[in-house]
Amino acid sequence: MRAAARHDTPSDSEGIYESFSDMVLCTVIVLITLVVVLALNVVEQLNVYIEPNHFSGGATRPWLYIQAQQADYAETTAPHLAMERAVYGSHPFVMVNLFSPSSANSQTEVKDGQTVAAHEGQSFHGQADLTAYNFLQLAAGIEPGSFPVNGDQTALLLPKFSHKDILLERGVENGYAAEPDNDLALKTMALAWPVYGNQLFPRRAAQDYLNARTRIYVEVLDSADDQHRIMIGHSVFTLPQDIENGRLGWLAGFSSGLTEVIYLGKAWSDPEARTNKRIEFFETGGFEEAARAYRAFSYPEGLTDRQQALARKISALRPDLAPVQLAAYVRNADAQQQVSAAIVNDAPASAALPPLLAHRDAWKAYTDYCITKELGTTPPEWLMSEFLVPLGFDQAVVRGLRDS
């Protein structure tokens, strides 16, 4: 009877238990509702944190696959290198090679004037062969990133030095080949990015470089034809051709959560007025010296005495060259001579640097201005499909969450 009575007529304490259970259930329901509301609110606010003009990718520290060597054109005999022998035969000549990760890690050889895989079934994405001056023009558009160690800055972007002999005389039996020199590569990098003059630390705790970022600044060129062109530093690339032929393959090594490709918007140029987007900013921003240097670089007038001497030497070998082609060649050759001599002899090179490296403060102000101006904008769709995705930069940067 007691058992039946206890079941049919709840005690006061059992009523308390039921009331408490109801309270807990109500609390859980309220919490679930709040979580759903907060989740919806976060989704609605994601556009505040995602930066649609900054792109990242990968999960490792960024690497630059590079090598450099001093080539002696006086050692060559091939007829097609007659101009190079005349211009560089008695001068230091530093050349830089940038490799895709697959090219750096593959054993290659030269057959019929082409670089091919030494082992059957291997493939690689290619490489870029540059003069030291061309490398500096490109490097101006890359900020390697750094973080402090023992009071000094060390580079975030690490070099991986390749060790491939570079054949200068393709198609010539026993042609001249230049041997790589790691110290020369590091000195060339330090000319572009002074942080490489400090000690490098390949391995550090992740928190040491948590807020360091390698940055690649990309501008889209306004083009009258249907070609898609981008500019990194002073260097122009055509898409998708320069992805397919491997000329941009070295950028795949940069793919990392610590790298950002930053879209700076569309560049424009007015040759008749001898101005462009960068020059206009330098002039209005109070960087008059940078504006003059960039105008002389972009729209050169006349040749110096050194360049005229080179032009006479080249004209004797190639009288078929148009004056515009001849002038462009000798200007680059003159700059390459000066830069190479500075690297090899550890001499000052500020006078021979491309304008964006010679005037780093003006260039930094320009990139900051473009980042602010383009904040929230979305670059052209073809930039994603033809450049970012193939190189592994297909993730938009979530700035607010990263910073927190």
Tab-separated table of C-alpha atoms in Angstrom:
chain	number	residue	atom	x	y	z
A	1	MET	CA	0.000	0.000	0.000
A	2	ARG	CA	2.772	2.420	0.821
A	3	ALA	CA	4.361	1.809	-2.521
A	4	ALA	CA	1.073	2.399	-4.303
A	5	ALA	CA	0.414	5.545	-2.276
A	6	ARG	CA	3.923	6.894	-3.049
A	7	HIS	CA	3.319	6.396	-6.779
A	8	ASP	CA	-0.134	7.880	-6.907
A	9	THR	CA	0.512	10.857	-4.681
A	10	PRO	CA	3.897	12.594	-5.219
A	11	SER	CA	5.671	13.967	-2.189
A	12	ASP	CA	6.678	17.633	-1.835
A	13	SER	CA	10.322	16.805	-2.573
A	14	GLU	CA	9.436	15.082	-5.850
A	15	GLY	CA	7.591	18.215	-6.910
A	16	ILE	CA	10.736	20.214	-6.311
A	17	TYR	CA	12.696	17.805	-8.533
A	18	GLU	CA	10.206	18.179	-11.344
A	19	SER	CA	10.294	21.963	-11.076
A	20	PHE	CA	14.097	21.948	-11.195
A	21	SER	CA	14.079	19.712	-14.295
A	22	ASP	CA	11.693	22.079	-16.017
A	23	MET	CA	13.947	25.001	-15.132
A	24	VAL	CA	17.031	23.253	-16.538
A	25	LEU	CA	15.145	22.385	-19.724
A	26	CYS	CA	14.030	25.968	-20.159
A	27	THR	CA	17.580	27.207	-19.548
A	28	VAL	CA	18.966	24.825	-22.173
A	29	ILE	CA	16.330	25.942	-24.665
A	30	VAL	CA	17.217	29.591	-24.033
A	31	LEU	CA	20.956	28.874	-24.430
A	32	ILE	CA	20.391	26.977	-27.668
A	33	THR	CA	18.333	29.885	-28.975
A	34	LEU	CA	21.084	32.344	-28.049
A	35	VAL	CA	23.746	30.201	-29.750
A	36	VAL	CA	21.669	30.031	-32.931
A	37	VAL	CA	21.127	33.791	-32.894
A	38	LEU	CA	24.836	34.439	-32.323
A	39	ALA	CA	25.776	32.019	-35.079
A	40	LEU	CA	23.448	33.734	-37.503
A	41	ASN	CA	24.881	37.086	-36.471
A	42	VAL	CA	28.474	35.871	-37.049
A	43	VAL	CA	27.522	34.593	-40.502
A	44	GLU	CA	25.977	37.942	-41.327
A	45	GLN	CA	29.123	39.743	-40.136
A	46	LEU	CA	31.698	37.554	-41.941
A	47	ASN	CA	32.029	40.124	-44.706
A	48	VAL	CA	33.466	42.477	-42.090
A	49	TYR	CA	36.395	40.126	-41.428
A	50	ILE	CA	37.095	38.555	-44.806
A	51	GLU	CA	39.310	40.764	-46.966
A	52	PRO	CA	38.342	39.992	-50.558
A	53	ASN	CA	41.522	41.489	-52.010
A	54	HIS	CA	43.956	39.488	-49.820
A	55	PHE	CA	44.610	35.826	-50.606
A	56	SER	CA	46.544	33.101	-48.862
A	57	GLY	CA	47.105	29.374	-49.032
A	58	GLY	CA	48.973	26.361	-47.710
A	59	ALA	CA	50.001	25.644	-44.149
A	60	THR	CA	53.813	25.828	-44.058
A	61	ARG	CA	56.421	28.571	-43.919
A	62	PRO	CA	57.013	30.169	-47.364
A	63	TRP	CA	60.133	29.212	-49.341
A	64	LEU	CA	61.970	30.843	-52.225
A	65	TYR	CA	63.720	28.296	-54.453
A	66	ILE	CA	66.640	30.255	-55.851
A	67	GLN	CA	70.209	30.121	-57.068
A	68	ALA	CA	72.642	32.657	-58.491
A	69	GLN	CA	75.898	32.423	-60.391
A	70	GLN	CA	78.452	34.702	-61.997
A	71	ALA	CA	78.581	33.950	-65.711
A	72	ASP	CA	81.629	34.749	-67.820
A	73	TYR	CA	80.451	35.413	-71.361
A	74	ALA	CA	84.062	35.667	-72.488
A	75	GLU	CA	84.128	31.870	-72.133
A	76	THR	CA	81.352	31.412	-74.697
A	77	THR	CA	81.792	30.832	-78.420
A	78	ALA	CA	78.241	30.504	-79.755
A	79	PRO	CA	77.425	33.020	-82.546
A	80	HIS	CA	74.051	33.878	-81.022
A	81	LEU	CA	75.832	35.189	-77.882
A	82	ALA	CA	77.973	37.720	-79.745
A	83	MET	CA	76.083	40.675	-78.228
A	84	GLU	CA	76.468	39.299	-74.705
A	85	ARG	CA	80.199	38.749	-75.233
A	86	ALA	CA	80.595	42.317	-76.480
A	87	VAL	CA	78.620	43.867	-73.620
A	88	TYR	CA	79.464	41.621	-70.652
A	89	GLY	CA	82.641	39.795	-71.667
A	90	SER	CA	84.887	42.023	-69.569
A	91	HIS	CA	82.370	42.755	-66.791
A	92	PRO	CA	80.875	40.773	-63.902
A	93	PHE	CA	77.531	39.252	-64.849
A	94	VAL	CA	75.277	37.917	-62.075
A	95	MET	CA	72.280	35.869	-63.089
A	96	VAL	CA	69.470	34.553	-60.870
A	97	ASN	CA	67.289	31.487	-61.366
A	98	LEU	CA	63.948	31.019	-59.640
A	99	PHE	CA	62.569	27.488	-59.529
A	100	SER	CA	59.171	25.990	-58.883
A	101	PRO	CA	59.307	23.495	-55.979
A	102	SER	CA	58.925	20.629	-58.455
A	103	SER	CA	61.742	21.959	-60.656
A	104	ALA	CA	64.075	22.511	-57.697
A	105	ASN	CA	63.506	18.981	-56.437
A	106	SER	CA	63.773	17.255	-59.824
A	107	GLN	CA	66.974	16.081	-61.467
A	108	THR	CA	67.134	17.737	-64.878
A	109	GLU	CA	69.345	17.763	-67.943
A	110	VAL	CA	69.514	19.643	-71.235
A	111	LYS	CA	68.495	17.856	-74.435
A	112	ASP	CA	68.185	19.574	-77.806
A	113	GLY	CA	68.432	22.950	-76.103
A	114	GLN	CA	65.598	22.210	-73.659
A	115	THR	CA	65.671	21.475	-69.929
A	116	VAL	CA	63.999	18.102	-69.344
A	117	ALA	CA	63.608	15.626	-66.484
A	118	ALA	CA	66.546	13.246	-66.156
A	119	HIS	CA	64.301	10.383	-65.024
A	120	GLU	CA	61.459	9.026	-67.096
A	121	GLY	CA	58.042	9.828	-65.710
A	122	GLN	CA	59.161	12.897	-63.741
A	123	SER	CA	57.696	16.292	-64.501
A	124	PHE	CA	58.245	19.793	-63.195
A	125	HIS	CA	56.694	23.217	-63.597
A	126	GLY	CA	59.649	25.197	-64.915
A	127	GLN	CA	61.908	28.042	-63.872
A	128	ALA	CA	62.599	31.720	-64.497
A	129	ASP	CA	66.078	32.786	-65.634
A	130	LEU	CA	66.790	36.427	-64.832
A	131	THR	CA	69.630	38.887	-64.836
A	132	ALA	CA	70.346	40.274	-61.378
A	133	TYR	CA	68.765	43.571	-62.431
A	134	ASN	CA	65.598	41.830	-63.672
A	135	PHE	CA	65.429	39.975	-60.358
A	136	LEU	CA	65.602	43.247	-58.444
A	137	GLN	CA	62.795	44.671	-60.587
A	138	LEU	CA	60.618	41.708	-59.657
A	139	ALA	CA	61.674	41.602	-56.004
A	140	ALA	CA	60.441	45.163	-55.490
A	141	GLY	CA	56.888	43.772	-55.488
A	142	ILE	CA	57.594	41.228	-52.748
A	143	GLU	CA	57.907	41.934	-49.038
A	144	PRO	CA	59.541	38.825	-47.515
A	145	GLY	CA	58.323	39.475	-43.981
A	146	SER	CA	60.379	39.300	-40.798
A	147	PHE	CA	60.208	38.731	-37.055
A	148	PRO	CA	62.608	39.634	-34.221
A	149	VAL	CA	65.156	37.173	-32.819
A	150	ASN	CA	67.592	38.356	-30.148
A	151	GLY	CA	66.772	41.961	-30.959
A	152	ASP	CA	67.411	41.681	-34.708
A	153	GLN	CA	64.995	41.039	-37.550
A	154	THR	CA	65.250	37.727	-39.356
A	155	ALA	CA	63.495	36.866	-42.624
A	156	LEU	CA	60.248	34.898	-42.608
A	157	LEU	CA	60.632	33.839	-46.263
A	158	LEU	CA	63.447	31.302	-46.352
A	159	PRO	CA	65.707	30.600	-49.332
A	160	LYS	CA	66.250	27.066	-50.564
A	161	PHE	CA	69.363	27.175	-52.690
A	162	SER	CA	69.397	24.981	-55.760
A	163	HIS	CA	72.601	23.498	-57.194
A	164	LYS	CA	72.106	23.181	-60.927
A	165	ASP	CA	74.742	24.189	-63.434
A	166	ILE	CA	73.215	26.669	-65.883
A	167	LEU	CA	74.073	26.080	-69.529
A	168	LEU	CA	74.454	29.399	-71.343
A	169	GLU	CA	75.235	27.931	-74.750
A	170	ARG	CA	72.244	25.840	-75.664
A	171	GLY	CA	72.680	23.725	-78.764
A	172	VAL	CA	76.481	23.857	-78.570
A	173	GLU	CA	78.430	20.714	-77.741
A	174	ASN	CA	80.435	21.168	-74.519
A	175	GLY	CA	79.005	24.665	-74.202
A	176	TYR	CA	79.884	26.959	-71.309
A	177	ALA	CA	77.935	26.393	-68.075
A	178	ALA	CA	77.920	28.604	-64.960
A	179	GLU	CA	78.108	27.067	-61.486
A	180	PRO	CA	75.786	28.201	-58.653
A	181	ASP	CA	77.126	30.178	-55.715
A	182	ASN	CA	74.989	30.303	-52.547
A	183	ASP	CA	76.825	33.301	-51.091
A	184	LEU	CA	76.237	35.210	-54.308
A	185	ALA	CA	72.531	34.373	-54.160
A	186	LEU	CA	72.277	35.600	-50.575
A	187	LYS	CA	74.102	38.826	-51.411
A	188	THR	CA	71.758	39.444	-54.335
A	189	MET	CA	68.741	38.830	-52.106
A	190	ALA	CA	70.139	41.222	-49.497
A	191	LEU	CA	70.391	43.920	-52.157
A	192	ALA	CA	66.655	43.554	-52.771
A	193	TRP	CA	65.659	42.839	-49.160
A	194	PRO	CA	68.170	44.132	-46.566
A	195	VAL	CA	66.822	41.732	-43.903
A	196	TYR	CA	68.830	38.943	-45.606
A	197	GLY	CA	71.981	40.685	-44.470
A	198	ASN	CA	71.090	39.427	-40.963
A	199	GLN	CA	71.349	35.889	-39.640
A	200	LEU	CA	68.675	33.462	-40.858
A	201	PHE	CA	66.854	31.095	-38.502
A	202	PRO	CA	65.345	28.190	-40.462
A	203	ARG	CA	63.639	26.681	-37.397
A	204	ARG	CA	61.828	28.644	-34.733
A	205	ALA	CA	58.792	28.150	-32.530
A	206	ALA	CA	55.584	28.935	-34.385
A	207	GLN	CA	54.684	31.795	-32.049
A	208	ASP	CA	57.921	33.605	-33.005
A	209	TYR	CA	56.585	34.392	-36.464
A	210	LEU	CA	52.883	34.200	-35.726
A	211	ASN	CA	52.228	37.767	-36.915
A	212	ALA	CA	54.886	37.880	-39.674
A	213	ARG	CA	53.668	37.731	-43.258
A	214	THR	CA	55.292	37.507	-46.674
A	215	ARG	CA	53.451	39.863	-49.026
A	216	ILE	CA	53.225	39.772	-52.820
A	217	TYR	CA	51.758	42.954	-54.308
A	218	VAL	CA	49.840	42.463	-57.547
A	219	GLU	CA	48.362	45.090	-59.845
A	220	VAL	CA	46.215	44.458	-62.904
A	221	LEU	CA	47.293	46.363	-66.006
A	222	ASP	CA	44.741	48.298	-68.010
A	223	SER	CA	45.039	46.754	-71.473
A	224	ALA	CA	43.574	47.773	-74.824
A	225	ASP	CA	43.645	44.170	-76.089
A	226	ASP	CA	42.101	41.034	-74.597
A	227	GLN	CA	45.293	39.950	-72.806
A	228	HIS	CA	45.251	39.601	-69.033
A	229	ARG	CA	48.386	41.187	-67.592
A	230	ILE	CA	49.567	41.695	-64.041
A	231	MET	CA	52.493	43.600	-62.566
A	232	ILE	CA	54.628	42.502	-59.597
A	233	GLY	CA	57.101	45.232	-58.721
A	234	HIS	CA	58.365	46.427	-62.109
A	235	SER	CA	57.802	43.067	-63.844
A	236	VAL	CA	54.858	42.352	-66.143
A	237	PHE	CA	53.356	38.886	-66.670
A	238	THR	CA	50.696	37.671	-69.101
A	239	LEU	CA	48.043	35.230	-67.904
A	240	PRO	CA	47.448	32.376	-68.226
A	241	GLN	CA	50.499	31.969	-70.498
A	242	ASP	CA	53.106	32.665	-67.810
A	243	ILE	CA	51.490	30.110	-65.510
A	244	GLU	CA	51.409	27.457	-68.223
A	245	ASN	CA	54.991	28.003	-69.400
A	246	GLY	CA	56.382	27.922	-65.850
A	247	ARG	CA	57.588	31.519	-65.761
A	248	LEU	CA	55.586	32.059	-62.553
A	249	GLY	CA	56.038	28.553	-61.168
A	250	TRP	CA	58.463	29.738	-58.466
A	251	LEU	CA	55.562	31.458	-56.703
A	252	ALA	CA	54.101	28.060	-55.783
A	253	GLY	CA	56.818	27.801	-53.130
A	254	PHE	CA	55.326	30.877	-51.452
A	255	SER	CA	51.949	29.177	-50.905
A	256	SER	CA	51.577	29.327	-47.148
A	257	GLY	CA	49.269	30.498	-44.413
A	258	LEU	CA	52.035	33.027	-43.711
A	259	THR	CA	51.901	34.531	-47.225
A	260	GLU	CA	49.418	37.037	-48.600
A	261	VAL	CA	48.920	37.977	-52.238
A	262	ILE	CA	47.553	41.509	-52.079
A	263	TYR	CA	45.560	43.016	-54.916
A	264	LEU	CA	46.440	46.706	-55.324
A	265	GLY	CA	43.829	47.457	-57.963
A	266	LYS	CA	44.164	48.432	-61.608
A	267	ALA	CA	47.220	50.340	-62.803
A	268	TRP	CA	47.040	52.856	-65.627
A	269	SER	CA	49.555	54.624	-67.820
A	270	ASP	CA	49.510	57.744	-70.016
A	271	PRO	CA	52.695	57.699	-72.163
A	272	GLU	CA	51.860	60.992	-73.890
A	273	ALA	CA	51.709	62.800	-70.557
A	274	ARG	CA	54.634	60.689	-69.248
A	275	THR	CA	52.742	59.690	-66.130
A	276	ASN	CA	51.007	56.706	-64.564
A	277	LYS	CA	49.221	55.685	-61.386
A	278	ARG	CA	52.412	55.349	-59.354
A	279	ILE	CA	53.953	58.618	-60.547
A	280	GLU	CA	50.748	60.492	-59.822
A	281	PHE	CA	50.682	59.156	-56.267
A	282	PHE	CA	54.350	59.985	-55.663
A	283	GLU	CA	53.825	63.555	-56.867
A	284	THR	CA	50.655	64.190	-54.859
A	285	GLY	CA	52.094	62.395	-51.806
A	286	GLY	CA	55.195	64.573	-51.615
A	287	PHE	CA	57.674	61.999	-52.979
A	288	GLU	CA	59.077	64.228	-55.716
A	289	GLU	CA	62.413	62.424	-56.031
A	290	ALA	CA	60.665	59.056	-56.371
A	291	ALA	CA	58.338	60.539	-58.995
A	292	ARG	CA	61.283	61.826	-61.060
A	293	ALA	CA	63.090	58.485	-60.811
A	294	TYR	CA	60.017	56.490	-61.771
A	295	ARG	CA	59.243	58.799	-64.701
A	296	ALA	CA	62.802	58.422	-66.004
A	297	PHE	CA	62.472	54.655	-65.597
A	298	SER	CA	59.038	54.357	-67.223
A	299	TYR	CA	59.448	56.932	-69.997
A	300	PRO	CA	63.221	57.320	-70.574
A	301	GLU	CA	64.582	60.070	-72.783
A	302	GLY	CA	68.049	59.897	-74.320
A	303	LEU	CA	71.077	57.816	-73.402
A	304	THR	CA	73.939	58.513	-71.028
A	305	ASP	CA	77.535	58.558	-72.267
A	306	ARG	CA	78.042	55.003	-70.973
A	307	GLN	CA	74.906	53.836	-72.745
A	308	GLN	CA	75.864	55.551	-75.999
A	309	ALA	CA	79.192	53.710	-75.956
A	310	LEU	CA	77.331	50.421	-75.499
A	311	ALA	CA	74.918	51.346	-78.286
A	312	ARG	CA	77.776	51.903	-80.749
A	313	LYS	CA	79.282	48.550	-79.851
A	314	ILE	CA	75.976	46.715	-80.300
A	315	SER	CA	75.045	48.555	-83.501
A	316	ALA	CA	78.213	47.231	-85.123
A	317	LEU	CA	77.028	43.681	-84.390
A	318	ARG	CA	73.305	44.163	-84.950
A	319	PRO	CA	72.647	46.974	-87.431
A	320	ASP	CA	69.156	45.531	-87.930
A	321	LEU	CA	68.013	46.512	-84.436
A	322	ALA	CA	65.403	49.277	-84.369
A	323	PRO	CA	66.450	52.374	-82.371
A	324	VAL	CA	63.774	51.746	-79.729
A	325	GLN	CA	64.926	48.136	-79.236
A	326	LEU	CA	68.562	49.192	-79.144
A	327	ALA	CA	67.912	51.882	-76.540
A	328	ALA	CA	65.928	49.507	-74.310
A	329	TYR	CA	68.653	46.868	-74.524
A	330	VAL	CA	71.534	49.191	-73.643
A	331	ARG	CA	69.663	50.730	-70.694
A	332	ASN	CA	69.089	47.282	-69.217
A	333	ALA	CA	72.641	46.221	-70.025
A	334	ASP	CA	74.058	49.303	-68.315
A	335	ALA	CA	71.965	48.671	-65.191
A	336	GLN	CA	72.925	44.986	-65.200
A	337	GLN	CA	76.631	45.867	-65.393
A	338	GLN	CA	76.366	48.244	-62.430
A	339	VAL	CA	74.270	45.910	-60.283
A	340	SER	CA	76.492	42.898	-60.979
A	341	ALA	CA	79.647	44.862	-60.147
A	342	ALA	CA	78.087	46.044	-56.871
A	343	ILE	CA	77.114	42.491	-55.870
A	344	VAL	CA	80.437	40.902	-56.759
A	345	ASN	CA	82.570	43.689	-55.265
A	346	ASP	CA	80.356	44.389	-52.206
A	347	ALA	CA	80.058	47.991	-53.395
A	348	PRO	CA	77.165	50.453	-52.939
A	349	ALA	CA	74.428	49.932	-55.515
A	350	SER	CA	71.800	52.546	-54.655
A	351	ALA	CA	72.355	54.436	-57.915
A	352	ALA	CA	71.646	51.297	-59.983
A	353	LEU	CA	68.598	50.010	-58.095
A	354	PRO	CA	65.143	50.071	-59.713
A	355	PRO	CA	63.075	53.032	-58.461
A	356	LEU	CA	60.831	51.056	-56.098
A	357	LEU	CA	63.865	49.693	-54.243
A	358	ALA	CA	65.754	52.984	-54.358
A	359	HIS	CA	62.719	54.769	-52.850
A	360	ARG	CA	61.284	52.201	-50.467
A	361	ASP	CA	59.462	54.771	-48.316
A	362	ALA	CA	57.515	56.083	-51.322
A	363	TRP	CA	56.684	52.549	-52.479
A	364	LYS	CA	55.520	51.579	-48.957
A	365	ALA	CA	53.254	54.619	-48.854
A	366	TYR	CA	51.855	53.671	-52.270
A	367	THR	CA	51.051	50.085	-51.281
A	368	ASP	CA	49.433	51.259	-48.030
A	369	TYR	CA	47.329	53.735	-50.008
A	370	CYS	CA	46.224	51.100	-52.528
A	371	ILE	CA	45.377	48.588	-49.793
A	372	THR	CA	43.166	51.161	-48.067
A	373	LYS	CA	41.583	52.285	-51.322
A	374	GLU	CA	40.862	48.734	-52.519
A	375	LEU	CA	39.692	47.435	-49.121
A	376	GLY	CA	36.454	45.521	-49.624
A	377	THR	CA	36.741	45.329	-53.400
A	378	THR	CA	36.915	42.081	-55.338
A	379	PRO	CA	39.554	41.624	-58.055
A	380	PRO	CA	38.652	40.359	-61.540
A	381	GLU	CA	37.480	36.753	-61.675
A	382	TRP	CA	40.255	35.827	-64.105
A	383	LEU	CA	42.882	36.780	-61.519
A	384	MET	CA	41.539	34.032	-59.270
A	385	SER	CA	41.210	31.342	-61.938
A	386	GLU	CA	44.364	32.160	-63.948
A	387	PHE	CA	46.773	33.181	-61.199
A	388	LEU	CA	45.731	32.573	-57.594
A	389	VAL	CA	44.238	29.081	-57.820
A	390	PRO	CA	46.995	27.498	-59.979
A	391	LEU	CA	49.663	28.763	-57.568
A	392	GLY	CA	47.834	27.723	-54.389
A	393	PHE	CA	46.516	31.092	-53.180
A	394	ASP	CA	42.809	30.319	-53.188
A	395	GLN	CA	41.924	31.230	-49.589
A	396	ALA	CA	40.672	34.686	-48.699
A	397	VAL	CA	42.334	36.123	-45.592
A	398	VAL	CA	40.068	36.315	-42.517
A	399	ARG	CA	41.652	39.334	-40.901
A	400	GLY	CA	39.638	39.764	-37.704
A	401	LEU	CA	39.915	36.142	-36.621
A	402	ARG	CA	43.631	35.973	-37.504
A	403	ASP	CA	44.516	39.089	-35.550
A	404	SER	CA	42.649	37.879	-32.478
